Tab-separated table of C-alpha atoms and ligand atoms in Angstrom:
chain	number	residue	atom	x	y	z
A	20	MET	CA	2.824	-10.590	12.789
A	21	PHE	CA	0.541	-9.917	15.322
A	22	LYS	CA	1.720	-12.029	18.160
A	23	ASP	CA	0.366	-10.673	21.535
A	24	LYS	CA	-1.944	-8.502	19.879
A	25	LYS	CA	-5.571	-8.182	21.039
A	26	ILE	CA	-8.132	-7.382	18.280
A	27	LEU	CA	-11.748	-6.742	18.849
A	28	LEU	CA	-13.543	-7.077	15.476
A	29	GLY	CA	-16.952	-5.624	15.204
A	30	ILE	CA	-19.344	-6.674	12.370
A	31	THR	CA	-22.417	-4.977	11.118
A	32	GLY	CA	-25.162	-5.781	8.535
A	33	SER	CA	-23.704	-5.315	5.273
A	34	ILE	CA	-23.000	-8.153	2.443
A	35	ALA	CA	-19.601	-7.304	2.909
A	36	ALA	CA	-19.924	-9.245	6.370
A	37	TYR	CA	-18.693	-12.224	4.551
A	38	LYS	CA	-15.269	-10.700	4.217
A	39	ALA	CA	-14.949	-10.707	7.926
A	40	ILE	CA	-14.868	-14.317	7.812
A	41	LEU	CA	-11.396	-14.037	5.863
A	42	LEU	CA	-10.152	-11.163	8.031
A	43	THR	CA	-10.856	-13.209	11.190
A	44	ARG	CA	-8.929	-16.176	9.690
A	45	LEU	CA	-5.951	-13.831	8.570
A	46	LEU	CA	-5.650	-12.290	11.877
A	47	ILE	CA	-5.710	-15.470	13.838
A	48	LYS	CA	-3.389	-16.981	11.518
A	49	GLU	CA	-0.830	-14.017	12.067
A	50	GLY	CA	-0.956	-14.680	15.783
A	51	ALA	CA	-3.593	-12.198	17.061
A	52	GLU	CA	-6.268	-12.911	19.803
A	53	VAL	CA	-9.730	-11.940	18.116
A	54	LYS	CA	-13.064	-11.349	19.767
A	55	VAL	CA	-15.857	-10.879	17.773
A	56	ILE	CA	-18.807	-8.649	18.235
A	57	ILE	CA	-21.708	-8.944	15.667
A	58	THR	CA	-25.055	-7.115	15.110
A	59	LYS	CA	-28.311	-8.703	14.633
A	60	ALA	CA	-28.277	-7.360	11.008
A	61	ALA	CA	-24.817	-8.820	10.464
A	62	SER	CA	-25.798	-12.434	12.134
A	63	ASP	CA	-28.511	-12.389	9.118
A	64	PHE	CA	-25.452	-12.695	6.720
A	65	VAL	CA	-22.534	-14.360	8.581
A	66	SER	CA	-23.057	-17.334	11.110
A	67	PRO	CA	-21.793	-16.968	14.843
A	68	LEU	CA	-20.732	-20.215	14.728
A	69	THR	CA	-18.381	-19.804	11.973
A	70	LEU	CA	-16.917	-16.699	13.506
A	71	SER	CA	-16.687	-18.472	16.989
A	72	THR	CA	-14.970	-21.427	15.380
A	73	LEU	CA	-12.271	-19.173	13.445
A	74	SER	CA	-11.701	-16.723	16.133
A	75	LYS	CA	-11.585	-19.523	18.988
A	76	ASN	CA	-13.652	-17.191	21.240
A	77	PRO	CA	-17.592	-16.979	21.881
A	78	VAL	CA	-19.297	-14.495	19.514
A	79	LEU	CA	-20.730	-11.561	21.404
A	80	GLN	CA	-24.107	-9.970	20.135
A	81	ASP	CA	-26.043	-9.120	22.996
A	82	LEU	CA	-25.717	-6.724	26.106
A	83	SER	CA	-26.721	-9.827	28.292
A	84	SER	CA	-25.870	-13.491	27.781
A	85	ASN	CA	-27.559	-16.216	29.778
A	86	SER	CA	-29.150	-13.494	32.291
A	87	GLU	CA	-25.511	-12.125	32.735
A	88	TRP	CA	-24.109	-8.643	31.697
A	89	VAL	CA	-21.691	-8.520	29.007
A	90	ASN	CA	-18.899	-6.152	30.062
A	91	HIS	CA	-18.470	-4.007	27.144
A	92	VAL	CA	-16.572	-1.851	29.047
A	93	GLN	CA	-14.048	-4.427	29.622
A	94	LEU	CA	-13.770	-5.222	25.930
A	95	GLY	CA	-12.715	-1.889	24.755
A	96	ARG	CA	-9.904	-2.145	27.560
A	97	TRP	CA	-8.940	-5.352	26.468
A	98	ALA	CA	-8.452	-4.587	22.859
A	99	ASP	CA	-5.095	-3.080	21.379
A	100	VAL	CA	-7.456	-2.014	18.426
A	101	PHE	CA	-11.379	-2.330	17.547
A	102	ILE	CA	-11.910	-2.651	14.066
A	103	ILE	CA	-15.310	-2.287	12.642
A	104	ALA	CA	-15.453	-4.218	9.314
A	105	PRO	CA	-17.613	-4.094	7.463
A	106	LEU	CA	-19.178	-0.727	8.815
A	107	SER	CA	-22.688	-0.325	7.266
A	108	CYS	CA	-24.589	3.059	6.762
A	109	ASN	CA	-26.773	2.341	9.733
A	110	THR	CA	-23.978	1.696	12.297
A	111	LEU	CA	-22.179	4.593	10.684
A	112	ALA	CA	-25.125	7.070	11.479
A	113	LYS	CA	-25.418	5.562	15.154
A	114	MET	CA	-21.639	6.237	15.676
A	115	ALA	CA	-22.124	9.981	14.210
A	116	TYR	CA	-25.037	10.240	16.826
A	117	GLY	CA	-23.868	8.312	19.713
A	118	LEU	CA	-26.805	5.826	19.708
A	119	CYS	CA	-26.420	2.858	22.110
A	120	ASP	CA	-28.978	0.215	21.301
A	121	ASN	CA	-26.835	-2.959	20.788
A	122	LEU	CA	-23.532	-4.585	22.311
A	123	LEU	CA	-21.219	-3.148	19.354
A	124	MET	CA	-22.446	0.404	19.709
A	125	ALA	CA	-22.114	0.138	23.823
A	126	THR	CA	-18.604	-1.127	23.052
A	127	TYR	CA	-17.854	1.525	20.469
A	128	LEU	CA	-18.960	4.213	23.094
A	129	SER	CA	-16.940	3.082	26.134
A	130	ALA	CA	-13.828	2.129	24.282
A	131	THR	CA	-10.361	3.616	25.259
A	132	CYS	CA	-8.627	1.783	22.478
A	133	PRO	CA	-8.122	3.193	19.005
A	134	ILE	CA	-10.812	2.586	16.413
A	135	VAL	CA	-10.765	1.525	12.951
A	136	VAL	CA	-13.557	1.383	10.274
A	137	ALA	CA	-13.961	-0.309	6.987
A	138	PRO	CA	-16.909	1.268	5.528
A	139	ALA	CA	-19.040	-0.806	3.064
A	140	MET	CA	-21.980	0.020	1.021
A	141	ASP	CA	-23.674	0.968	-2.474
A	142	GLU	CA	-22.114	3.743	-4.261
A	143	ASP	CA	-25.170	6.217	-3.911
A	144	MET	CA	-25.511	5.495	-0.255
A	145	TRP	CA	-21.660	6.146	0.278
A	146	LYS	CA	-22.203	9.416	-1.860
A	147	HIS	CA	-25.099	10.622	-0.059
A	148	PRO	CA	-24.300	13.939	1.940
A	149	SER	CA	-25.751	12.387	5.158
A	150	THR	CA	-23.044	9.576	4.941
A	151	GLN	CA	-20.151	11.960	3.873
A	152	LYS	CA	-21.147	14.203	6.888
A	153	ASN	CA	-21.478	11.187	9.376
A	154	ILE	CA	-17.871	9.944	8.143
A	155	GLU	CA	-16.561	13.197	8.664
A	156	THR	CA	-18.281	13.538	11.970
A	157	ILE	CA	-16.549	10.169	13.200
A	158	GLU	CA	-13.433	11.055	11.755
A	159	SER	CA	-13.454	14.162	14.129
A	160	TYR	CA	-13.922	11.898	16.734
A	161	GLN	CA	-10.216	10.460	15.944
A	162	ASN	CA	-11.787	7.342	14.618
A	163	LYS	CA	-9.302	5.739	11.853
A	164	ILE	CA	-11.544	5.556	8.202
A	165	LEU	CA	-10.170	3.117	5.884
A	166	SER	CA	-10.729	4.026	2.289
A	167	VAL	CA	-13.401	2.085	0.287
A	168	ASN	CA	-12.599	0.526	-2.841
A	169	ASN	CA	-13.921	0.653	-6.270
A	170	GLY	CA	-15.361	-2.046	-7.938
A	171	GLU	CA	-18.233	-4.348	-8.121
A	172	LEU	CA	-21.205	-3.654	-5.697
A	173	ALA	CA	-23.421	-6.050	-4.268
A	174	SER	CA	-26.240	-4.042	-6.489
A	175	GLY	CA	-24.359	-5.455	-9.517
A	176	LEU	CA	-23.173	-1.930	-10.366
A	177	PHE	CA	-19.845	-0.801	-10.323
A	178	GLY	CA	-18.273	1.974	-8.295
A	179	GLU	CA	-17.284	3.252	-5.209
A	180	GLY	CA	-18.357	1.533	-1.932
A	181	ARG	CA	-16.373	-1.958	-1.772
A	182	MET	CA	-15.253	-2.620	1.778
A	183	ALA	CA	-11.294	-2.654	2.032
A	184	GLU	CA	-10.168	-6.323	1.209
A	185	PRO	CA	-9.036	-8.379	4.248
A	186	GLU	CA	-5.770	-8.386	3.090
A	187	GLN	CA	-5.713	-4.407	2.881
A	188	ILE	CA	-6.898	-4.212	6.394
A	189	VAL	CA	-4.282	-6.872	7.787
A	190	ASP	CA	-1.827	-4.656	6.091
A	191	TYR	CA	-2.945	-1.497	7.648
A	192	LEU	CA	-3.305	-3.135	11.258
A	193	TYR	CA	0.484	-4.232	10.293
A	194	HIS	CA	1.634	-0.820	9.693
A	195	TYR	CA	-0.507	0.494	12.773
A	196	PHE	CA	1.355	-1.947	15.284
A	197	GLN	CA	4.953	-1.173	13.719
A	198	ASP	CA	7.306	1.014	15.417
A	199	THR	CA	6.867	4.289	13.559
A	200	THR	CA	9.718	6.463	14.677
A	201	GLU	CA	12.693	5.618	12.856
A	202	LEU	CA	12.195	7.783	9.737
A	203	VAL	CA	10.100	10.465	11.375
A	204	GLY	CA	10.984	13.944	9.984
A	205	LYS	CA	12.600	12.281	6.583
A	206	LYS	CA	11.407	13.174	3.176
A	207	VAL	CA	11.282	10.238	0.648
A	208	LEU	CA	10.957	10.552	-3.039
A	209	ILE	CA	10.119	7.122	-4.803
A	210	THR	CA	9.684	6.264	-8.327
A	211	ALA	CA	7.757	3.242	-9.363
A	212	GLY	CA	5.904	1.058	-12.328
A	213	PRO	CA	6.672	1.431	-16.069
A	214	THR	CA	6.488	4.591	-18.174
A	215	TYR	CA	4.560	4.717	-21.197
A	216	GLU	CA	5.896	6.647	-24.375
A	217	ALA	CA	3.252	7.512	-26.793
A	218	ILE	CA	3.488	6.647	-30.337
A	219	ASP	CA	0.302	8.485	-31.380
A	220	PRO	CA	-3.027	8.928	-29.501
A	221	VAL	CA	-3.584	4.652	-29.177
A	222	ARG	CA	0.010	3.133	-29.126
A	223	PHE	CA	2.816	3.439	-26.888
A	224	ILE	CA	5.888	1.618	-25.804
A	225	GLY	CA	6.019	0.280	-22.394
A	226	ASN	CA	7.399	-2.733	-20.159
A	227	HIS	CA	5.880	-5.200	-17.997
A	228	SER	CA	6.777	-3.673	-14.590
A	229	SER	CA	3.976	-3.936	-12.273
A	230	GLY	CA	4.773	-0.861	-9.673
A	231	LYS	CA	4.605	-3.603	-6.688
A	232	MET	CA	8.380	-3.140	-5.554
A	233	GLY	CA	8.023	0.654	-5.603
A	234	PHE	CA	4.744	0.613	-3.782
A	235	ALA	CA	6.179	-1.840	-1.367
A	236	LEU	CA	9.202	0.785	-0.594
A	237	ALA	CA	6.678	3.701	-0.031
A	238	GLU	CA	4.336	1.742	2.354
A	239	GLU	CA	7.517	0.522	4.230
A	240	MET	CA	8.806	3.962	4.546
A	241	ALA	CA	5.824	5.474	5.327
A	242	MET	CA	5.205	2.981	8.086
A	243	LYS	CA	8.540	3.798	9.569
A	244	GLY	CA	7.439	7.494	10.071
A	245	ALA	CA	8.734	9.270	6.651
A	246	THR	CA	6.928	11.614	4.701
A	247	VAL	CA	6.582	9.642	1.281
A	248	THR	CA	6.335	11.175	-2.290
A	249	LEU	CA	5.741	8.352	-4.714
A	250	VAL	CA	5.774	9.207	-8.360
A	251	THR	CA	4.061	6.273	-10.220
A	252	GLY	CA	3.859	5.295	-13.915
A	253	PRO	CA	0.595	3.473	-15.019
A	254	THR	CA	-0.134	0.621	-12.412
A	255	LYS	CA	-3.113	-1.115	-11.081
A	256	GLU	CA	-1.350	-1.161	-7.597
A	257	LYS	CA	-3.248	0.996	-4.733
A	258	ILE	CA	-1.983	2.522	-1.639
A	259	SER	CA	-3.017	1.469	1.774
A	260	ILE	CA	-1.454	4.095	3.815
A	261	ASP	CA	-3.205	7.332	3.072
A	262	THR	CA	-0.227	9.589	4.555
A	263	ILE	CA	1.894	8.793	1.131
A	264	LYS	CA	1.467	11.431	-1.543
A	265	ARG	CA	0.976	9.755	-4.659
A	266	ILE	CA	1.413	11.210	-8.034
A	267	ASP	CA	0.460	9.590	-11.234
A	268	VAL	CA	2.774	10.070	-14.396
A	269	VAL	CA	2.951	8.765	-17.791
A	270	SER	CA	6.011	9.179	-19.478
A	271	ALA	CA	9.465	9.230	-18.771
A	272	SER	CA	9.281	12.997	-19.186
A	273	ASP	CA	6.628	13.562	-16.759
A	274	MET	CA	8.410	11.458	-14.315
A	275	TYR	CA	11.401	13.178	-14.843
A	276	ASN	CA	9.862	16.591	-14.418
A	277	THR	CA	8.004	15.517	-11.410
A	278	CYS	CA	10.949	14.097	-9.596
A	279	LEU	CA	13.334	16.959	-10.196
A	280	GLU	CA	10.733	19.247	-8.554
A	281	PHE	CA	10.816	17.241	-5.299
A	282	ALA	CA	14.443	15.957	-5.356
A	283	SER	CA	16.456	18.766	-3.729
A	284	ASP	CA	13.946	18.689	-0.806
A	285	SER	CA	14.229	14.732	-0.215
A	286	ASP	CA	16.206	12.959	2.406
A	287	ILE	CA	16.023	9.684	0.801
A	288	LEU	CA	15.339	9.121	-2.973
A	289	ILE	CA	14.714	5.626	-4.406
A	290	MET	CA	14.645	5.344	-8.316
A	291	SER	CA	12.571	2.174	-8.416
A	292	ALA	CA	10.701	2.624	-11.574
A	293	ALA	CA	11.443	1.027	-14.958
A	294	VAL	CA	11.863	4.276	-16.733
A	295	ALA	CA	11.901	3.830	-20.511
A	296	ASP	CA	15.300	4.554	-22.175
A	297	TYR	CA	13.918	5.794	-25.477
A	298	THR	CA	10.777	7.607	-26.698
A	299	PRO	CA	9.475	8.376	-29.913
A	300	ILE	CA	10.897	11.483	-31.473
A	301	THR	CA	7.657	12.566	-32.372
A	302	VAL	CA	4.134	11.565	-31.377
A	303	ALA	CA	1.501	11.581	-34.358
A	304	THR	CA	-1.448	13.719	-33.486
A	305	ASN	CA	-3.581	11.223	-35.485
A	306	LYS	CA	-3.741	7.522	-35.388
A	307	ILE	CA	-1.018	6.191	-37.527
A	308	LYS	CA	-2.567	3.970	-40.511
A	309	LYS	CA	-0.986	0.789	-41.311
A	310	LYS	CA	0.716	0.625	-44.748
A	311	GLU	CA	2.379	-1.949	-46.935
A	312	GLY	CA	5.826	-3.150	-45.674
A	313	SER	CA	7.514	-2.471	-42.310
A	314	TRP	CA	7.405	0.535	-40.070
A	315	GLU	CA	10.145	2.249	-37.889
A	316	VAL	CA	9.729	4.356	-35.163
A	317	ALA	CA	12.580	6.739	-34.636
A	318	LEU	CA	13.336	6.843	-31.024
A	319	THR	CA	15.659	9.159	-28.996
A	320	LYS	CA	17.214	8.703	-25.181
A	321	THR	CA	14.760	9.814	-22.466
A	322	LYS	CA	16.632	11.848	-19.713
A	323	ASP	CA	17.884	9.563	-16.964
A	324	ILE	CA	16.385	10.516	-13.693
A	325	LEU	CA	18.593	8.483	-11.354
A	326	TYR	CA	21.802	9.898	-13.261
A	327	SER	CA	20.208	13.737	-13.151
A	328	ILE	CA	19.479	13.368	-9.422
A	329	GLY	CA	23.256	11.644	-8.854
A	330	GLN	CA	24.868	14.700	-10.250
A	331	GLN	CA	23.107	17.294	-8.067
A	332	LYS	CA	23.097	15.069	-4.976
A	333	LYS	CA	23.746	16.857	-1.733
A	334	ASN	CA	25.886	15.297	0.689
A	335	ASN	CA	23.166	14.687	3.391
A	336	GLN	CA	20.876	12.758	0.765
A	337	PHE	CA	21.047	9.163	0.177
A	338	LEU	CA	20.143	7.952	-3.195
A	339	VAL	CA	19.311	4.295	-4.345
A	340	GLY	CA	19.059	3.118	-7.869
A	341	PHE	CA	17.775	-0.411	-9.173
A	342	ALA	CA	19.549	-2.487	-11.899
A	343	LEU	CA	18.131	-5.305	-13.814
A	344	GLU	CA	21.042	-7.646	-15.301
A	345	THR	CA	21.375	-10.659	-17.163
A	346	ASN	CA	25.020	-11.190	-17.133
A	347	ASN	CA	27.971	-9.924	-15.067
A	348	GLU	CA	25.736	-8.933	-12.678
A	349	ILE	CA	27.791	-7.547	-10.033
A	350	GLU	CA	30.325	-5.784	-12.175
A	351	HIS	CA	27.386	-3.831	-14.116
A	352	ALA	CA	25.855	-2.981	-10.915
A	353	LYS	CA	29.111	-1.768	-9.700
A	354	GLN	CA	29.311	0.500	-12.716
A	355	LYS	CA	25.824	1.579	-12.387
A	356	LEU	CA	26.491	2.678	-9.045
A	357	ILE	CA	29.615	5.003	-9.933
A	358	ASN	CA	28.191	6.339	-13.238
A	359	LYS	CA	25.102	7.096	-11.534
A	360	ASN	CA	26.775	8.569	-8.059
A	361	ALA	CA	24.221	6.507	-6.239
A	362	ASP	CA	24.862	5.461	-2.723
A	363	CYS	CA	23.171	2.254	-3.126
A	364	ILE	CA	21.956	-0.262	-5.986
A	365	VAL	CA	19.437	-2.863	-5.605
A	366	LEU	CA	20.568	-5.415	-8.198
A	367	ASN	CA	18.023	-8.035	-9.683
A	368	SER	CA	19.006	-10.724	-11.703
A	369	LEU	CA	16.996	-11.881	-14.727
A	370	ASN	CA	18.496	-15.468	-14.153
A	371	ASP	CA	16.965	-15.758	-10.759
A	372	ALA	CA	13.649	-17.521	-11.174
A	373	ASN	CA	10.560	-15.768	-9.663
A	374	ALA	CA	12.164	-12.438	-8.970
A	375	GLY	CA	11.700	-9.378	-10.592
A	376	PHE	CA	9.205	-8.080	-13.228
A	377	GLY	CA	5.600	-9.116	-12.658
A	378	HIS	CA	6.408	-11.665	-9.583
A	379	GLN	CA	4.921	-11.216	-6.173
A	380	THR	CA	8.666	-12.258	-4.947
A	381	ASN	CA	11.942	-10.701	-5.439
A	382	LYS	CA	15.597	-11.509	-4.866
A	383	ILE	CA	17.731	-8.938	-4.530
A	384	THR	CA	21.593	-8.105	-3.850
A	385	LEU	CA	22.627	-4.528	-2.375
A	386	LEU	CA	25.573	-2.970	-3.271
A	387	ASP	CA	26.808	0.269	-1.557
A	388	LYS	CA	29.732	2.865	-1.879
A	389	SER	CA	32.007	1.258	0.592
A	390	GLY	CA	32.275	-1.871	-1.799
A	391	ASN	CA	29.803	-4.034	0.604
A	392	ILE	CA	27.670	-6.876	-1.314
A	393	THR	CA	24.800	-8.462	0.634
A	394	ALA	CA	22.755	-11.022	-0.939
A	395	PHE	CA	19.140	-11.491	0.192
A	396	ASP	CA	17.016	-15.106	-0.609
A	397	LEU	CA	13.698	-15.009	-2.698
A	398	LYS	CA	11.173	-13.243	-0.591
A	399	SER	CA	7.852	-11.571	-1.095
A	400	LYS	CA	8.064	-7.862	-2.293
A	401	LYS	CA	7.019	-6.588	1.068
A	402	GLU	CA	9.667	-8.456	2.451
A	403	VAL	CA	12.447	-7.217	0.400
A	404	ALA	CA	11.067	-3.776	0.967
A	405	LYS	CA	11.818	-4.149	4.544
A	406	ASP	CA	15.336	-5.595	3.797
A	407	ILE	CA	15.862	-2.190	1.375
A	408	VAL	CA	14.406	0.244	4.208
A	409	SER	CA	16.316	-1.503	7.011
A	410	PHE	CA	19.397	-1.347	4.796
A	411	ILE	CA	19.044	2.279	4.364
A	412	ILE	CA	18.473	3.029	7.956
A	413	SER	CA	21.334	1.496	8.915
A	414	LYS	CA	23.575	3.483	6.508
A	415	LEU	CA	22.044	6.535	7.413
A	416	ASN	CA	22.857	5.667	11.194
A	417	GLY	CA	26.236	5.597	10.125
B	6	CTP	N1	16.671	5.331	-14.526
B	6	CTP	C1	15.881	6.478	-14.483
B	6	CTP	N2	15.755	6.894	-15.443
B	6	CTP	C2	15.661	6.734	-16.845
B	6	CTP	C3	16.320	5.331	-16.970
B	6	CTP	C4	16.482	4.616	-15.566
B	6	CTP	O1	15.784	6.999	-13.288
B	6	CTP	N3	15.617	7.204	-17.913
B	6	CTP	C5	16.753	4.578	-13.234
B	6	CTP	C6	15.618	3.391	-12.834
B	6	CTP	O2	14.748	3.604	-12.178
B	6	CTP	C7	16.843	2.510	-12.278
B	6	CTP	C8	18.140	2.574	-12.775
B	6	CTP	O3	17.995	3.948	-13.218
B	6	CTP	O4	16.984	3.004	-10.898
B	6	CTP	C9	18.327	1.575	-13.916
B	6	CTP	O5	19.377	2.016	-14.569
B	6	CTP	P1	19.586	1.859	-16.232
B	6	CTP	O6	20.866	2.366	-16.777
B	6	CTP	O7	18.329	2.380	-17.054
B	6	CTP	O8	19.366	0.358	-16.478
B	6	CTP	P2	19.071	-0.364	-17.792
B	6	CTP	O9	17.848	0.179	-18.258
B	6	CTP	O10	19.023	-1.676	-17.205
B	6	CTP	O11	20.424	0.304	-18.552
B	6	CTP	P3	21.340	-0.688	-19.041
B	6	CTP	O12	20.541	-1.107	-20.481
B	6	CTP	O13	22.414	0.100	-19.370
B	6	CTP	O14	21.668	-1.747	-18.147
């Protein structure tokens, strides 16, 4: 993924420095050349020996080494990107004010390559007005700030301030190094995840869709330069590209209304959500108490978003639907392509092991209006997203 890429990794003094070890390992595994600069405070958290062994390069800490000046100017020119992860509150403040008291800061101030930072700190420190002001300041200097995660912090408290996970940083860099021009100017609408249909204030009808496939598609589209709106049902998935407009919805009806609002203005529409086909006719205001005997919930059909968009589709719009089938898969998918007036159907078969709902991997067959049927191998959902997006691009290009 990062063959021939030169990555300069700056590590500052935060407990999250331990994650920089995994980050180094992942970058090297993906073929990058990595040089590491650590601050004195960072070396209290992680050993330079571990980092030099993993990066296969000496770890740099001081402005001079063995009476020789370390050429910090050259480091910033050597790198394709300088990533500072974790970025401590202290180094953030130095970046905002241009202090130059160590090798990392000298390299930062003289770097000509793009700079990406992954802040890590306690929630209260993160939310402090001075921290937020410093973040705004360094952002205005064209540094890229990766979002902090919400979760358990070193203090034992839960909240915002966790450093982006090494995998998220690798993902970001992967997007960063991609050719982002193919879909520039295209607006893409994607649905993802399940929908929850309320029965009463505490119960709902849902399904096991994780949202992974839709999120991977949104990221792949954004990576190619598209302007992406992602309408998602309840999911734990997170978006690592902040240009994606994420709209959270709960029910099929919410998803329908939101999609219809954006549909006519979209060039590519991908309906990957597992939308409930039925919803309770009435939603009880109070929690329904259990009674003797069985209980029947009267359901009514939801509006089919893919079908509705298919009916109003313009010639220059490309509509993709998903089909999850258990038998006569190709025949059913062909029917769906026609009935819903889609340009392409992504077929998942429940007969394929490790594919579809809840899995990290997927195995798809693509059917298009010209009658082409293309089967793909079992792949990670990110790889599958790439196949689908490449397929769409090839169709758009004629
Ligand atoms: N879909 C939708 N709105 C709905 C239901 C489904 O947009 N209310 C979309 C899904 O996002 C997916 C495709 O339609 O792209 C799935 O088609 P569907 O006919 O719902 O498939 P199944 O639910 O599997 O239906 P069937 O039981 O007929 O196979």
